[in-house]
């Protein structure tokens, strides 16, 4: 391994000899495979984009409220080189993902729904549309891709793919960019795959700082690094239930985004009636008490009157908004793919969603302060409250996530919660740093060797190595690219 690559990898992954040789092997293998797949290419470069674990602030981003994730030292890496024409050619190290190619020509027509190549297309389409790469002069790239982020686990492997693909496309075109602008563009660009996601995942993958969590505020995007106290280690435990953004989860996720939009419209209408004027609001944060000059208790009272019964049917929503049902659908229920979300059989659960979002937003502010003050007991308590709210009001948990969370607390975590969109995927646990080994051993016995073995009828994802399903998190720095021959 060239010494400069070794230094580069040490600066990214830390200097433990194990980590250094593990990552050196990964990068060298990708480079060798690139030379075998695409012989004769010069000007090769590497791109890496990390996954993330969200510590608190779930389903708040698309409502305009803050989040606090941290980037992981698990990432997606491209060994790539710019091409001569517009062709983009992709080889994934993981044989489950077949080779893909397409032209960097606007508009980029998606592959079939669920195809992994759509995450690369999302980035390319987003950059062309935003003018960050010129539509008329774009050149493509060739890449061999490898990754260490567990998939469909709520750790943002898909957003890391979008971010890495965007950086590869920018590097291939030698296009200058600002990371914050890029994060904003990519937050929207990923909706290409049909999910109405917020901007958290792309922002933290790009803008994270090592050793820190990142408080992110939206509209406009702002970030603040939050130092992580040494006494606490965040541990991820995968429930082994798949939560794939490109499968059924997309519908459940979009439903909640739309229920929040309906909450916004109904609340804006009610506030407008109270104030005798029209209130314009795009998302719930536009209607926070401090924005519109109401005290929290007054605002809650208005909200309770406007949306406080459960569930609400489409005709009731329409009547309150003084619209027809069709107008409600076309103005508030449209999904990224141009189809309206149908009224769920159990109605829109608007009050619960509202309660989760406003309480979770408050918890993010408190958790940032608690981390800054090193008050780890308070961080844990807020994580526990967040899980209860995600489970009961936002209804994004499942029996396995609830089981992991309660085992986590029994086994010594100060706080445990689901992380990411939910419906499966991972939990995150705040564990005193001197109890990490003990905690992992207890989780292995109680969940992976216990619950998972007992509940044979559940669709658990098989795994080879326990270190890929439960692990300590090291806060990595944000995504980057660099020329391969410069280390
Ligand atoms: C997914 C989305 C994010 C965010 C989380 C839930 O990860 O991509 O934008 O909404 O779900 O907090």
Short mmCIF file of C-alpha atoms and ligand atoms in Angstrom, two decimals:
data_model
loop_
_atom_site.label_atom_id
_atom_site.label_comp_id
_atom_site.label_asym_id
_atom_site.label_seq_id
_atom_site.Cartn_x
_atom_site.Cartn_y
_atom_site.Cartn_z
CA UNK A 1 0.00 0.00 0.00
CA UNK A 2 1.43 3.41 -0.89
CA UNK A 3 2.29 5.30 2.26
CA UNK A 4 0.14 8.28 1.29
CA UNK A 5 -3.00 6.07 1.03
CA UNK A 6 -2.19 4.63 4.43
CA UNK A 7 -1.93 8.14 5.91
CA UNK A 8 -5.15 9.20 4.26
CA UNK A 9 -6.99 6.16 5.65
CA UNK A 10 -5.55 6.75 9.12
CA UNK A 11 -6.82 10.30 9.02
CA UNK A 12 -10.30 9.01 8.14
CA UNK A 13 -10.65 5.87 10.23
CA UNK A 14 -8.25 6.51 13.10
CA UNK A 15 -4.90 4.96 13.72
CA UNK A 16 -5.75 1.59 15.24
CA UNK A 17 -3.63 -0.97 13.30
CA UNK A 18 -6.67 -3.22 12.82
CA UNK A 19 -8.73 -0.47 11.28
CA UNK A 20 -5.85 0.69 9.10
CA UNK A 21 -5.18 -2.72 7.56
CA UNK A 22 -8.88 -3.56 7.18
CA UNK A 23 -9.56 -0.35 5.24
CA UNK A 24 -6.34 -0.55 3.23
CA UNK A 25 -7.45 -3.98 1.99
CA UNK A 26 -10.89 -2.62 1.05
CA UNK A 27 -9.50 0.30 -0.96
CA UNK A 28 -6.79 -1.77 -2.62
CA UNK A 29 -9.30 -4.44 -3.64
CA UNK A 30 -11.59 -1.83 -5.16
CA UNK A 31 -8.73 -0.31 -7.08
CA UNK A 32 -7.58 -3.70 -8.39
CA UNK A 33 -11.11 -4.56 -9.43
CA UNK A 34 -11.43 -1.19 -11.15
CA UNK A 35 -8.29 -1.84 -13.19
CA UNK A 36 -9.60 -5.27 -14.17
CA UNK A 37 -13.09 -4.02 -15.10
CA UNK A 38 -12.07 -0.78 -16.79
CA UNK A 39 -8.51 -1.24 -18.10
CA UNK A 40 -6.64 1.74 -19.50
CA UNK A 41 -8.33 4.41 -17.39
CA UNK A 42 -6.24 7.22 -15.97
CA UNK A 43 -6.95 9.92 -13.43
CA UNK A 44 -8.51 7.53 -11.00
CA UNK A 45 -10.00 8.81 -7.76
CA UNK A 46 -11.65 7.49 -4.59
CA UNK A 47 -14.92 8.71 -3.11
CA UNK A 48 -16.25 7.82 0.33
CA UNK A 49 -19.60 8.74 1.89
CA UNK A 50 -20.56 7.61 5.41
CA UNK A 51 -23.83 6.19 6.69
CA UNK A 52 -25.32 7.66 9.84
CA UNK A 53 -27.08 6.83 13.04
CA UNK A 54 -29.70 9.29 14.18
CA UNK A 55 -29.38 9.92 17.91
CA UNK A 56 -32.62 11.87 18.27
CA UNK A 57 -35.06 13.85 16.10
CA UNK A 58 -36.99 11.21 14.17
CA UNK A 59 -39.36 12.27 11.40
CA UNK A 60 -38.77 15.90 12.27
CA UNK A 61 -36.63 16.92 9.27
CA UNK A 62 -39.37 17.10 6.63
CA UNK A 63 -41.48 19.04 9.13
CA UNK A 64 -38.80 21.73 9.30
CA UNK A 65 -37.65 20.76 12.80
CA UNK A 66 -34.08 19.79 13.80
CA UNK A 67 -32.39 16.39 14.04
CA UNK A 68 -29.17 15.20 15.70
CA UNK A 69 -27.46 12.30 13.89
CA UNK A 70 -23.78 11.33 13.76
CA UNK A 71 -21.90 9.89 10.77
CA UNK A 72 -20.59 6.32 11.09
CA UNK A 73 -17.20 4.93 10.19
CA UNK A 74 -19.16 2.60 7.89
CA UNK A 75 -19.38 3.94 4.40
CA UNK A 76 -19.73 3.51 0.65
CA UNK A 77 -16.53 3.78 -1.37
CA UNK A 78 -16.17 4.28 -5.11
CA UNK A 79 -12.95 3.64 -7.01
CA UNK A 80 -13.74 5.71 -10.10
CA UNK A 81 -12.40 7.60 -13.10
CA UNK A 82 -13.99 10.12 -15.43
CA UNK A 83 -15.10 8.85 -18.83
CA UNK A 84 -14.89 10.42 -22.26
CA UNK A 85 -18.57 10.44 -23.24
CA UNK A 86 -21.69 10.61 -21.11
CA UNK A 87 -21.69 6.92 -20.15
CA UNK A 88 -21.85 6.04 -16.46
CA UNK A 89 -20.80 2.45 -15.79
CA UNK A 90 -21.18 0.88 -12.37
CA UNK A 91 -19.85 -2.38 -11.00
CA UNK A 92 -20.88 -3.28 -7.46
CA UNK A 93 -18.55 -5.51 -5.43
CA UNK A 94 -21.63 -7.12 -3.96
CA UNK A 95 -22.70 -9.63 -6.62
CA UNK A 96 -26.36 -9.22 -5.60
CA UNK A 97 -26.29 -5.83 -7.31
CA UNK A 98 -25.81 -6.37 -11.02
CA UNK A 99 -23.73 -4.17 -13.27
CA UNK A 100 -25.54 -1.04 -14.43
CA UNK A 101 -24.91 1.62 -17.06
CA UNK A 102 -26.74 4.69 -18.31
CA UNK A 103 -26.07 8.04 -19.95
CA UNK A 104 -25.67 11.27 -17.96
CA UNK A 105 -28.25 12.98 -20.14
CA UNK A 106 -31.14 15.01 -18.81
CA UNK A 107 -33.78 13.83 -18.02
CA UNK A 108 -32.45 10.58 -16.59
CA UNK A 109 -35.15 7.92 -16.94
CA UNK A 110 -35.28 5.64 -13.85
CA UNK A 111 -34.54 1.91 -13.92
CA UNK A 112 -37.36 -0.27 -12.62
CA UNK A 113 -38.59 0.60 -9.13
CA UNK A 114 -36.37 -0.96 -6.46
CA UNK A 115 -33.26 -1.09 -8.71
CA UNK A 116 -30.08 -0.10 -6.85
CA UNK A 117 -28.89 1.94 -9.84
CA UNK A 118 -31.69 4.44 -9.20
CA UNK A 119 -29.74 5.90 -6.27
CA UNK A 120 -26.94 6.82 -8.67
CA UNK A 121 -29.45 8.11 -11.21
CA UNK A 122 -31.07 10.22 -8.46
CA UNK A 123 -27.75 11.98 -7.84
CA UNK A 124 -27.01 12.54 -11.53
CA UNK A 125 -30.50 13.82 -12.29
CA UNK A 126 -30.37 16.09 -9.21
CA UNK A 127 -27.02 17.64 -10.16
CA UNK A 128 -28.01 18.19 -13.79
CA UNK A 129 -31.34 19.69 -12.79
CA UNK A 130 -29.72 22.04 -10.25
CA UNK A 131 -27.09 23.08 -12.81
CA UNK A 132 -24.21 21.90 -10.58
CA UNK A 133 -23.05 19.89 -13.60
CA UNK A 134 -23.73 21.35 -17.04
CA UNK A 135 -26.46 19.52 -18.96
CA UNK A 136 -24.72 20.11 -22.27
CA UNK A 137 -21.13 19.31 -21.24
CA UNK A 138 -21.56 16.53 -18.70
CA UNK A 139 -19.16 13.61 -18.82
CA UNK A 140 -19.83 10.26 -17.20
CA UNK A 141 -17.64 8.02 -15.06
CA UNK A 142 -16.77 4.41 -14.45
CA UNK A 143 -16.83 3.08 -10.90
CA UNK A 144 -16.38 0.00 -8.81
CA UNK A 145 -18.41 0.33 -5.62
CA UNK A 146 -18.10 -1.32 -2.22
CA UNK A 147 -19.67 -0.65 1.15
CA UNK A 148 -19.75 -1.54 4.84
CA UNK A 149 -23.12 0.00 5.83
CA UNK A 150 -25.75 -2.64 6.62
CA UNK A 151 -28.52 -2.28 4.01
CA UNK A 152 -32.19 -1.66 4.70
CA UNK A 153 -31.32 -1.11 8.34
CA UNK A 154 -32.12 2.56 8.89
CA UNK A 155 -28.43 3.57 8.70
CA UNK A 156 -28.74 5.46 5.40
CA UNK A 157 -26.85 3.17 3.07
CA UNK A 158 -29.01 4.52 0.24
CA UNK A 159 -28.30 8.18 0.98
CA UNK A 160 -24.59 7.37 1.28
CA UNK A 161 -24.86 5.88 -2.22
CA UNK A 162 -26.54 9.06 -3.50
CA UNK A 163 -23.88 11.25 -1.88
CA UNK A 164 -20.97 9.12 -3.16
CA UNK A 165 -22.46 9.05 -6.67
CA UNK A 166 -22.90 12.83 -6.63
CA UNK A 167 -19.29 13.38 -5.56
CA UNK A 168 -18.08 10.97 -8.26
CA UNK A 169 -20.09 12.85 -10.90
CA UNK A 170 -18.83 16.22 -9.66
CA UNK A 171 -15.22 14.98 -9.55
CA UNK A 172 -15.49 13.50 -13.04
CA UNK A 173 -16.70 16.88 -14.30
CA UNK A 174 -14.21 18.89 -12.23
CA UNK A 175 -17.20 20.91 -11.05
CA UNK A 176 -16.78 23.28 -8.08
CA UNK A 177 -19.46 23.05 -5.37
CA UNK A 178 -20.39 24.10 -1.87
CA UNK A 179 -21.13 21.17 0.49
CA UNK A 180 -24.17 22.85 2.03
CA UNK A 181 -25.73 23.63 -1.33
CA UNK A 182 -24.99 20.08 -2.41
CA UNK A 183 -26.62 18.65 0.74
CA UNK A 184 -29.74 20.65 -0.02
CA UNK A 185 -29.84 19.56 -3.66
CA UNK A 186 -29.31 15.89 -2.75
CA UNK A 187 -31.99 15.96 -0.04
CA UNK A 188 -34.48 16.75 -2.79
CA UNK A 189 -32.77 14.61 -5.43
CA UNK A 190 -33.28 11.37 -3.51
CA UNK A 191 -37.06 11.75 -3.87
CA UNK A 192 -36.38 10.39 -7.37
CA UNK A 193 -36.66 6.91 -5.81
CA UNK A 194 -40.21 7.75 -4.71
CA UNK A 195 -39.82 8.37 -1.02
CA UNK A 196 -40.66 11.82 0.35
CA UNK A 197 -37.59 11.93 2.64
CA UNK A 198 -36.30 14.97 4.49
CA UNK A 199 -32.71 16.18 4.20
CA UNK A 200 -31.06 14.69 7.28
CA UNK A 201 -29.23 11.74 5.76
CA UNK A 202 -27.53 13.54 2.88
CA UNK A 203 -26.62 16.51 5.11
CA UNK A 204 -24.90 14.47 7.80
CA UNK A 205 -23.14 12.26 5.27
CA UNK A 206 -21.63 15.38 3.69
CA UNK A 207 -21.16 17.74 6.61
CA UNK A 208 -20.30 15.56 9.63
CA UNK A 209 -17.24 16.31 11.75
CA UNK A 210 -15.18 13.59 13.44
CA UNK A 211 -15.90 12.98 17.12
CA UNK A 212 -19.12 15.00 16.96
CA UNK A 213 -22.81 14.54 16.45
CA UNK A 214 -24.39 17.11 14.18
CA UNK A 215 -27.41 19.23 15.00
CA UNK A 216 -29.05 20.01 11.67
CA UNK A 217 -31.72 22.65 11.12
CA UNK A 218 -33.59 22.96 7.83
CA UNK A 219 -35.11 25.60 5.57
CA UNK A 220 -32.46 26.94 5.32
CA UNK A 221 -29.97 24.17 6.08
CA UNK A 222 -27.73 24.94 9.10
CA UNK A 223 -25.43 22.63 11.04
CA UNK A 224 -23.78 22.74 14.44
CA UNK A 225 -21.27 20.09 15.57
CA UNK A 226 -22.08 18.74 19.04
CA UNK A 227 -19.12 17.18 20.91
CA UNK A 228 -19.73 13.64 22.14
CA UNK A 229 -18.78 13.05 25.80
CA UNK A 230 -16.19 10.27 26.28
CA UNK A 231 -18.18 8.65 29.08
CA UNK A 232 -20.88 7.52 26.68
CA UNK A 233 -20.72 5.19 23.67
CA UNK A 234 -23.55 4.88 21.19
CA UNK A 235 -24.18 1.29 20.16
CA UNK A 236 -26.26 0.23 17.19
CA UNK A 237 -28.20 -3.05 17.33
CA UNK A 238 -29.91 -4.28 14.18
CA UNK A 239 -33.32 -5.88 14.69
CA UNK A 240 -32.63 -7.97 11.55
CA UNK A 241 -36.04 -6.96 10.19
CA UNK A 242 -35.54 -5.33 6.79
CA UNK A 243 -36.68 -1.73 6.44
CA UNK A 244 -36.04 -1.04 2.78
CA UNK A 245 -36.88 2.45 1.51
CA UNK A 246 -37.62 1.03 -1.92
CA UNK A 247 -40.14 -1.54 -0.64
CA UNK A 248 -43.29 -1.34 1.56
CA UNK A 249 -41.68 1.11 3.97
CA UNK A 250 -41.89 3.81 1.31
CA UNK A 251 -45.68 3.81 1.48
CA UNK A 252 -45.79 3.84 5.28
CA UNK A 253 -43.21 6.66 5.31
CA UNK A 254 -45.02 8.75 2.69
CA UNK A 255 -48.28 8.31 4.59
CA UNK A 256 -46.74 10.00 7.61
CA UNK A 257 -45.26 12.82 5.54
CA UNK A 258 -48.72 13.45 4.12
CA UNK A 259 -50.46 13.21 7.49
CA UNK A 260 -48.08 15.96 8.65
CA UNK A 261 -48.93 18.06 5.59
CA UNK A 262 -52.62 17.67 6.43
CA UNK A 263 -51.87 18.66 10.04
CA UNK A 264 -50.14 21.79 8.68
CA UNK A 265 -53.07 22.73 6.43
CA UNK A 266 -55.71 22.14 9.11
CA UNK A 267 -53.78 24.01 11.77
CA UNK A 268 -53.00 26.94 9.45
CA UNK A 269 -56.70 27.17 8.63
CA UNK A 270 -57.68 27.16 12.31
CA UNK A 271 -55.04 29.76 13.25
CA UNK A 272 -56.14 31.88 10.31
CA UNK A 273 -59.75 31.74 11.45
CA UNK A 274 -58.68 32.77 14.95
CA UNK A 275 -56.56 35.67 13.67
CA UNK A 276 -58.96 36.71 10.92
CA UNK A 277 -56.39 36.39 8.14
CA UNK A 278 -54.92 33.78 5.80
CA UNK A 279 -51.92 31.96 7.23
CA UNK A 280 -49.50 30.46 4.74
CA UNK A 281 -47.60 27.41 5.99
CA UNK A 282 -45.68 24.78 4.08
CA UNK A 283 -44.67 22.62 7.02
CA UNK A 284 -45.38 22.26 10.73
CA UNK A 285 -42.39 24.35 11.84
CA UNK A 286 -43.96 27.37 10.08
CA UNK A 287 -46.67 27.16 12.72
CA UNK A 288 -44.46 26.90 15.82
CA UNK A 289 -45.67 29.16 18.65
CA UNK A 290 -42.74 31.55 18.35
CA UNK A 291 -43.33 31.95 14.59
CA UNK A 292 -46.92 33.03 14.89
CA UNK A 293 -46.95 34.70 18.30
CA UNK A 294 -48.94 32.19 20.36
CA UNK A 295 -47.98 30.74 23.74
CA UNK A 296 -47.49 26.92 23.65
CA UNK A 297 -50.67 26.26 25.65
CA UNK A 298 -52.78 28.49 23.37
CA UNK A 299 -51.37 26.86 20.27
CA UNK A 300 -52.03 23.40 21.66
CA UNK A 301 -55.61 24.35 22.39
CA UNK A 302 -56.13 25.56 18.82
CA UNK A 303 -54.46 22.42 17.47
CA UNK A 304 -56.63 20.25 19.65
CA UNK A 305 -59.76 21.87 18.31
CA UNK A 306 -58.54 21.65 14.71
CA UNK A 307 -57.19 18.11 14.65
CA UNK A 308 -57.72 16.69 18.11
CA UNK A 309 -59.98 13.80 17.26
CA UNK A 310 -58.78 10.58 15.80
CA UNK A 311 -58.80 9.41 13.09
CA UNK A 312 -59.87 11.95 10.45
CA UNK A 313 -61.48 10.84 7.20
CA UNK A 314 -60.80 12.51 3.85
CA UNK A 315 -64.32 14.07 3.71
CA UNK A 316 -63.87 15.57 7.21
CA UNK A 317 -60.47 17.02 6.27
CA UNK A 318 -61.98 18.41 3.05
CA UNK A 319 -64.89 20.00 4.87
CA UNK A 320 -62.58 21.68 7.40
CA UNK A 321 -60.33 23.01 4.69
CA UNK A 322 -63.34 24.13 2.62
CA UNK A 323 -62.08 22.06 -0.29
CA UNK A 324 -63.39 19.07 -2.20
CA UNK A 325 -61.85 15.65 -1.46
CA UNK A 326 -60.18 15.78 -4.91
CA UNK A 327 -58.66 19.17 -4.10
CA UNK A 328 -57.29 17.87 -0.80
CA UNK A 329 -55.70 14.99 -2.68
CA UNK A 330 -54.15 17.11 -5.40
CA UNK A 331 -53.02 19.92 -3.08
CA UNK A 332 -51.81 17.92 -0.08
CA UNK A 333 -51.57 14.20 -0.79
CA UNK A 334 -49.31 13.99 -3.86
CA UNK A 335 -46.28 11.71 -3.68
CA UNK A 336 -43.03 12.16 -5.58
CA UNK A 337 -44.15 9.74 -8.30
CA UNK A 338 -47.12 11.97 -9.16
CA UNK A 339 -49.79 9.74 -7.57
CA UNK A 340 -51.93 10.85 -4.61
CA UNK A 341 -51.72 8.81 -1.41
CA UNK A 342 -55.14 7.21 -0.84
CA UNK A 343 -56.96 7.64 2.46
CA UNK A 344 -55.68 4.82 4.72
CA UNK A 345 -58.38 2.28 5.72
CA UNK A 346 -57.97 3.38 9.36
CA UNK A 347 -58.16 7.09 8.47
CA UNK A 348 -55.53 9.83 8.81
CA UNK A 349 -54.01 9.79 12.31
CA UNK A 350 -53.20 13.46 12.35
CA UNK A 351 -53.30 14.36 16.05
CA UNK A 352 -50.86 11.59 17.03
CA UNK A 353 -48.46 12.59 14.28
CA UNK A 354 -48.61 16.23 15.37
CA UNK A 355 -47.96 15.28 19.00
CA UNK A 356 -44.91 13.26 18.06
CA UNK A 357 -43.40 15.94 15.84
CA UNK A 358 -43.74 18.86 18.26
CA UNK A 359 -42.58 16.87 21.29
CA UNK A 360 -39.67 15.32 19.37
CA UNK A 361 -38.56 18.76 18.16
CA UNK A 362 -38.36 19.91 21.77
CA UNK A 363 -36.40 16.81 22.76
CA UNK A 364 -33.76 17.53 20.11
CA UNK A 365 -33.06 20.97 21.64
CA UNK A 366 -32.85 19.44 25.12
CA UNK A 367 -30.60 16.58 23.96
CA UNK A 368 -28.15 18.97 22.28
CA UNK A 369 -27.87 20.89 25.56
CA UNK A 370 -27.54 17.70 27.61
CA UNK A 371 -24.73 16.38 25.39
CA UNK A 372 -22.93 19.70 25.56
CA UNK A 373 -23.20 19.67 29.36
CA UNK A 374 -22.10 16.02 29.51
CA UNK A 375 -25.41 15.15 31.20
CA UNK A 376 -25.57 11.60 29.92
CA UNK A 377 -28.45 10.52 32.15
CA UNK A 378 -30.59 13.25 30.58
CA UNK A 379 -29.53 12.19 27.06
CA UNK A 380 -30.66 8.65 27.90
CA UNK A 381 -33.99 9.80 29.34
CA UNK A 382 -34.72 11.85 26.20
CA UNK A 383 -33.89 8.88 23.98
CA UNK A 384 -36.34 6.73 25.94
CA UNK A 385 -39.08 9.34 25.57
CA UNK A 386 -38.33 9.59 21.87
CA UNK A 387 -38.81 5.86 21.42
CA UNK A 388 -42.16 5.91 23.23
CA UNK A 389 -43.35 8.75 21.01
CA UNK A 390 -42.16 6.99 17.81
CA UNK A 391 -43.92 3.83 18.93
CA UNK A 392 -47.20 5.22 20.24
CA UNK A 393 -47.84 8.43 18.31
CA UNK A 394 -45.88 8.03 15.08
CA UNK A 395 -46.41 4.25 14.99
CA UNK A 396 -43.12 3.47 13.26
CA UNK A 397 -41.88 0.76 15.64
CA UNK A 398 -42.37 -3.02 15.45
CA UNK A 399 -42.18 -5.84 18.04
CA UNK A 400 -38.47 -6.48 17.35
CA UNK A 401 -37.48 -2.82 17.78
CA UNK A 402 -39.51 -2.64 21.01
CA UNK A 403 -37.87 -5.84 22.23
CA UNK A 404 -34.35 -4.55 21.49
CA UNK A 405 -35.10 -1.27 23.23
CA UNK A 406 -36.38 -2.95 26.38
CA UNK A 407 -33.49 -5.45 26.40
CA UNK A 408 -31.06 -2.57 25.85
CA UNK A 409 -32.32 -0.82 28.98
CA UNK A 410 -32.30 -4.04 31.02
CA UNK A 411 -28.76 -4.70 29.86
CA UNK A 412 -27.37 -1.37 31.03
CA UNK A 413 -28.17 1.32 28.43
CA UNK A 414 -29.02 4.76 29.82
CA UNK A 415 -31.34 5.29 26.87
CA UNK A 416 -32.49 3.19 23.91
CA UNK A 417 -34.57 4.00 20.87
CA UNK A 418 -35.26 3.00 17.29
CA UNK A 419 -33.24 4.99 14.77
CA UNK A 420 -34.01 6.09 11.21
CA UNK A 421 -37.38 5.77 9.53
CA UNK A 422 -38.39 2.72 11.63
CA UNK A 423 -40.59 -0.26 10.66
CA UNK A 424 -37.55 -2.49 11.28
CA UNK A 425 -33.86 -1.67 10.93
CA UNK A 426 -31.78 -0.60 13.91
CA UNK A 427 -31.94 0.67 17.46
CA UNK A 428 -29.38 2.95 19.11
CA UNK A 429 -28.33 2.66 22.76
CA UNK A 430 -26.43 5.14 24.93
CA UNK A 431 -24.11 2.95 27.00
CA UNK A 432 -21.57 4.04 29.65
CA UNK A 433 -18.23 3.62 27.84
CA UNK A 434 -16.78 1.35 30.53
CA UNK A 435 -19.66 -1.13 30.10
CA UNK A 436 -19.56 -1.62 26.33
CA UNK A 437 -18.14 -5.16 26.27
CA UNK A 438 -20.55 -6.33 28.92
CA UNK A 439 -23.48 -4.68 27.14
CA UNK A 440 -22.66 -6.34 23.81
CA UNK A 441 -22.33 -9.74 25.46
CA UNK A 442 -25.71 -9.36 27.16
CA UNK A 443 -27.38 -8.22 23.93
CA UNK A 444 -25.90 -11.21 22.12
CA UNK A 445 -27.34 -13.59 24.70
CA UNK A 446 -30.71 -11.96 25.10
CA UNK A 447 -31.55 -10.90 21.54
CA UNK A 448 -29.38 -12.57 18.90
CA UNK A 449 -28.98 -15.95 20.66
CA UNK A 450 -32.28 -15.66 22.56
CA UNK A 451 -35.20 -13.82 20.97
CA UNK A 452 -34.11 -14.35 17.35
CA UNK A 453 -33.67 -18.10 17.90
CA UNK A 454 -37.05 -18.40 19.65
CA UNK A 455 -39.18 -16.35 17.24
CA UNK A 456 -38.55 -18.51 14.20
CA UNK A 457 -41.62 -17.36 12.30
CA UNK A 458 -40.37 -13.74 11.99
CA UNK A 459 -38.54 -12.71 8.76
CA UNK A 460 -35.09 -12.13 10.28
CA UNK A 461 -32.27 -11.32 7.85
CA UNK A 462 -29.49 -13.89 8.15
CA UNK A 463 -26.02 -12.55 9.00
CA UNK A 464 -22.46 -13.87 8.95
CA UNK A 465 -20.77 -11.77 11.54
CA UNK A 466 -22.21 -10.35 14.77
CA UNK A 467 -19.90 -7.35 14.38
CA UNK A 468 -22.01 -6.26 11.42
CA UNK A 469 -25.29 -6.38 13.33
CA UNK A 470 -24.37 -4.75 16.63
CA UNK A 471 -21.43 -2.40 17.02
CA UNK A 472 -20.10 0.73 18.71
CA UNK A 473 -20.33 3.91 16.66
CA UNK A 474 -17.29 6.11 15.95
CA UNK A 475 -18.27 9.54 14.71
CA UNK A 476 -16.61 9.84 11.31
CA UNK A 477 -16.10 12.92 9.18
CA UNK A 478 -18.20 13.77 6.15
CA UNK A 479 -17.92 12.54 2.56
CA UNK A 480 -14.98 13.42 0.30
CA UNK A 481 -13.06 12.42 -2.81
CA UNK A 482 -9.36 12.44 -3.59
CA UNK A 483 -7.08 11.37 -6.46
CA UNK A 484 -6.03 7.74 -6.07
CA UNK A 485 -2.39 8.45 -6.85
CA UNK A 486 -2.21 11.10 -4.12
CA UNK A 487 -3.20 8.67 -1.39
C1 LIG B 1 -35.40 8.54 6.62
C2 LIG B 1 -35.35 9.83 5.81
C3 LIG B 1 -34.90 11.00 6.68
C4 LIG B 1 -35.74 11.09 7.95
C5 LIG B 1 -35.81 9.73 8.66
C6 LIG B 1 -36.74 9.73 9.84
O1 LIG B 1 -34.11 8.18 7.00
O2 LIG B 1 -34.48 9.68 4.71
O3 LIG B 1 -34.95 12.18 5.93
O4 LIG B 1 -37.00 11.60 7.68
O5 LIG B 1 -36.23 8.71 7.76
O6 LIG B 1 -36.26 10.59 10.84
#
